[in-house]
Amino acid sequence: MKHHKNKLDNLRKFVDGEADTKYEKFMLFVIIVNIVSLGIDTSRNISPNLKNVLFWIDQVCLFIFVLELILKIIAYNKEFLGKYELDDEGSETFHINQWNISDFLIVAVSIFSSLSCFAVFRAFRIFRSIKD
């Protein structure tokens, strides 16, 4: 059981959001690629071929974001949304993990918006860049 806990601790450290890790730099790169592709996709003057390329870039980015979310859910388990901690007075209070909740909401909206009838919601994915 201890070996399993060590693996989860390592996974949590991996997806924890430390800005100087290769993982976080890769995720920031994916976010930037996604923002640029979303921005280009709003242009009226792009060719159907480029529109198709942008669609697939968007789908790959979404897949990576979903994979990241799954890794975070596995790593944080019951503490994904937050956890109980002792405050300065010794009282136990629930601290919400705002980053995980925002990631979940943005990915959920992204999945929802990938349906053609809800494409207007794609703009909400830009909020992911604010986090990082």
mmCIF file of C-alpha atoms in Angstrom:
data_model
loop_
_atom_site.group_PDB
_atom_site.id
_atom_site.type_symbol
_atom_site.label_atom_id
_atom_site.label_comp_id
_atom_site.label_asym_id
_atom_site.label_seq_id
_atom_site.Cartn_x
_atom_site.Cartn_y
_atom_site.Cartn_z
ATOM 1 C CA MET A 1 0.000 0.000 0.000
ATOM 2 C CA LYS A 2 2.880 2.354 0.769
ATOM 3 C CA HIS A 3 4.301 1.801 -2.739
ATOM 4 C CA HIS A 4 0.923 2.840 -4.200
ATOM 5 C CA LYS A 5 0.893 6.001 -2.039
ATOM 6 C CA ASN A 6 4.415 6.906 -3.208
ATOM 7 C CA LYS A 7 3.308 6.608 -6.842
ATOM 8 C CA LEU A 8 0.338 8.888 -6.175
ATOM 9 C CA ASP A 9 2.562 11.373 -4.338
ATOM 10 C CA ASN A 10 4.966 11.392 -7.291
ATOM 11 C CA LEU A 11 2.080 11.867 -9.728
ATOM 12 C CA ARG A 12 0.721 14.724 -7.611
ATOM 13 C CA LYS A 13 4.126 16.428 -7.611
ATOM 14 C CA PHE A 14 4.270 15.940 -11.380
ATOM 15 C CA VAL A 15 0.908 17.631 -12.057
ATOM 16 C CA ASP A 16 1.006 20.069 -9.134
ATOM 17 C CA GLY A 17 1.615 23.185 -11.183
ATOM 18 C CA GLU A 18 5.219 24.052 -10.381
ATOM 19 C CA ALA A 19 6.104 26.555 -13.094
ATOM 20 C CA ASP A 20 9.682 25.458 -13.669
ATOM 21 C CA THR A 21 9.046 21.810 -14.590
ATOM 22 C CA LYS A 22 9.188 20.391 -18.110
ATOM 23 C CA TYR A 23 5.590 19.253 -17.669
ATOM 24 C CA GLU A 24 4.330 22.753 -16.889
ATOM 25 C CA LYS A 25 6.382 24.260 -19.721
ATOM 26 C CA PHE A 26 4.844 21.712 -22.094
ATOM 27 C CA MET A 27 1.326 22.490 -20.827
ATOM 28 C CA LEU A 28 1.988 26.225 -21.239
ATOM 29 C CA PHE A 29 3.167 25.543 -24.809
ATOM 30 C CA VAL A 30 -0.049 23.602 -25.529
ATOM 31 C CA ILE A 31 -2.115 26.456 -24.073
ATOM 32 C CA ILE A 32 -0.315 29.016 -26.256
ATOM 33 C CA VAL A 33 -0.729 26.849 -29.377
ATOM 34 C CA ASN A 34 -4.415 26.482 -28.544
ATOM 35 C CA ILE A 35 -4.893 30.223 -28.000
ATOM 36 C CA VAL A 36 -3.157 31.073 -31.269
ATOM 37 C CA SER A 37 -5.174 28.484 -33.204
ATOM 38 C CA LEU A 38 -8.422 29.724 -31.643
ATOM 39 C CA GLY A 39 -7.476 33.282 -32.578
ATOM 40 C CA ILE A 40 -6.626 32.396 -36.182
ATOM 41 C CA ASP A 41 -9.813 30.362 -36.455
ATOM 42 C CA THR A 42 -11.895 33.496 -35.859
ATOM 43 C CA SER A 43 -10.643 35.048 -39.096
ATOM 44 C CA ARG A 44 -13.069 35.063 -42.014
ATOM 45 C CA ASN A 45 -10.267 34.886 -44.572
ATOM 46 C CA ILE A 46 -8.807 31.456 -43.861
ATOM 47 C CA SER A 47 -8.886 28.639 -46.367
ATOM 48 C CA PRO A 48 -10.870 25.452 -45.784
ATOM 49 C CA ASN A 49 -7.570 23.521 -45.574
ATOM 50 C CA LEU A 50 -6.245 25.791 -42.811
ATOM 51 C CA LYS A 51 -9.608 25.598 -41.051
ATOM 52 C CA ASN A 52 -9.279 21.806 -41.077
ATOM 53 C CA VAL A 53 -5.723 21.983 -39.687
ATOM 54 C CA LEU A 54 -6.897 24.345 -36.946
ATOM 55 C CA PHE A 55 -9.733 21.963 -36.092
ATOM 56 C CA TRP A 56 -7.265 19.102 -35.589
ATOM 57 C CA ILE A 57 -4.889 21.276 -33.570
ATOM 58 C CA ASP A 58 -7.846 22.170 -31.373
ATOM 59 C CA GLN A 59 -8.819 18.509 -30.959
ATOM 60 C CA VAL A 60 -5.246 17.469 -30.037
ATOM 61 C CA CYS A 61 -5.054 20.302 -27.482
ATOM 62 C CA LEU A 62 -8.400 19.278 -26.028
ATOM 63 C CA PHE A 63 -7.209 15.663 -25.773
ATOM 64 C CA ILE A 64 -4.078 16.808 -23.904
ATOM 65 C CA PHE A 65 -6.185 18.958 -21.544
ATOM 66 C CA VAL A 66 -8.534 16.030 -20.840
ATOM 67 C CA LEU A 67 -5.546 13.761 -20.194
ATOM 68 C CA GLU A 68 -4.085 16.338 -17.795
ATOM 69 C CA LEU A 69 -7.405 16.545 -15.962
ATOM 70 C CA ILE A 70 -7.596 12.755 -15.647
ATOM 71 C CA LEU A 71 -4.047 12.678 -14.239
ATOM 72 C CA LYS A 72 -4.975 15.361 -11.706
ATOM 73 C CA ILE A 73 -8.116 13.503 -10.652
ATOM 74 C CA ILE A 74 -6.078 10.330 -10.148
ATOM 75 C CA ALA A 75 -3.304 12.166 -8.298
ATOM 76 C CA TYR A 76 -5.546 14.204 -6.006
ATOM 77 C CA ASN A 77 -8.314 11.620 -5.618
ATOM 78 C CA LYS A 78 -10.665 12.864 -2.882
ATOM 79 C CA GLU A 79 -8.695 16.100 -2.537
ATOM 80 C CA PHE A 80 -9.221 17.126 -6.173
ATOM 81 C CA LEU A 81 -11.807 19.768 -5.245
ATOM 82 C CA GLY A 82 -10.116 20.712 -1.972
ATOM 83 C CA LYS A 83 -9.100 19.398 1.421
ATOM 84 C CA TYR A 84 -9.554 19.964 5.111
ATOM 85 C CA GLU A 85 -6.684 21.748 6.832
ATOM 86 C CA LEU A 86 -6.119 23.136 10.293
ATOM 87 C CA ASP A 87 -6.127 26.915 10.483
ATOM 88 C CA ASP A 88 -4.067 29.036 12.903
ATOM 89 C CA GLU A 89 -6.626 28.540 15.659
ATOM 90 C CA GLY A 90 -6.632 24.745 15.296
ATOM 91 C CA SER A 91 -10.028 24.591 13.612
ATOM 92 C CA GLU A 92 -10.479 22.343 10.631
ATOM 93 C CA THR A 93 -11.645 24.222 7.537
ATOM 94 C CA PHE A 94 -12.181 23.136 3.954
ATOM 95 C CA HIS A 95 -9.830 24.792 1.465
ATOM 96 C CA ILE A 96 -11.055 24.737 -2.124
ATOM 97 C CA ASN A 97 -8.536 23.944 -4.873
ATOM 98 C CA GLN A 98 -9.553 26.745 -7.219
ATOM 99 C CA TRP A 99 -7.081 25.759 -9.960
ATOM 100 C CA ASN A 100 -8.412 22.218 -10.230
ATOM 101 C CA ILE A 101 -11.996 23.456 -10.250
ATOM 102 C CA SER A 102 -11.230 26.038 -12.938
ATOM 103 C CA ASP A 103 -9.389 23.397 -15.008
ATOM 104 C CA PHE A 104 -12.361 21.063 -14.695
ATOM 105 C CA LEU A 105 -14.863 23.742 -15.698
ATOM 106 C CA ILE A 106 -12.789 24.947 -18.652
ATOM 107 C CA VAL A 107 -12.233 21.403 -19.943
ATOM 108 C CA ALA A 108 -15.932 20.597 -19.475
ATOM 109 C CA VAL A 109 -16.930 23.735 -21.403
ATOM 110 C CA SER A 110 -14.325 22.848 -24.058
ATOM 111 C CA ILE A 111 -15.763 19.381 -24.516
ATOM 112 C CA PHE A 112 -19.265 20.839 -24.584
ATOM 113 C CA SER A 113 -18.207 23.517 -27.092
ATOM 114 C CA SER A 114 -16.539 21.005 -29.404
ATOM 115 C CA LEU A 115 -20.051 20.066 -30.483
ATOM 116 C CA SER A 116 -20.723 22.223 -33.521
ATOM 117 C CA CYS A 117 -23.996 23.622 -32.191
ATOM 118 C CA PHE A 118 -22.191 25.046 -29.133
ATOM 119 C CA ALA A 119 -19.088 26.460 -30.834
ATOM 120 C CA VAL A 120 -19.699 29.890 -29.311
ATOM 121 C CA PHE A 121 -18.399 28.534 -25.990
ATOM 122 C CA ARG A 122 -14.935 27.883 -27.470
ATOM 123 C CA ALA A 123 -13.932 31.393 -26.450
ATOM 124 C CA PHE A 124 -14.123 30.365 -22.776
ATOM 125 C CA ARG A 125 -11.054 28.188 -23.301
ATOM 126 C CA ILE A 126 -8.992 31.338 -23.415
ATOM 127 C CA PHE A 127 -9.484 31.562 -19.625
ATOM 128 C CA ARG A 128 -7.108 28.637 -19.254
ATOM 129 C CA SER A 129 -4.234 30.964 -20.182
ATOM 130 C CA ILE A 130 -5.111 33.280 -17.308
ATOM 131 C CA LYS A 131 -4.431 30.477 -14.821
ATOM 132 C CA ASP A 132 -0.923 29.895 -16.065
#
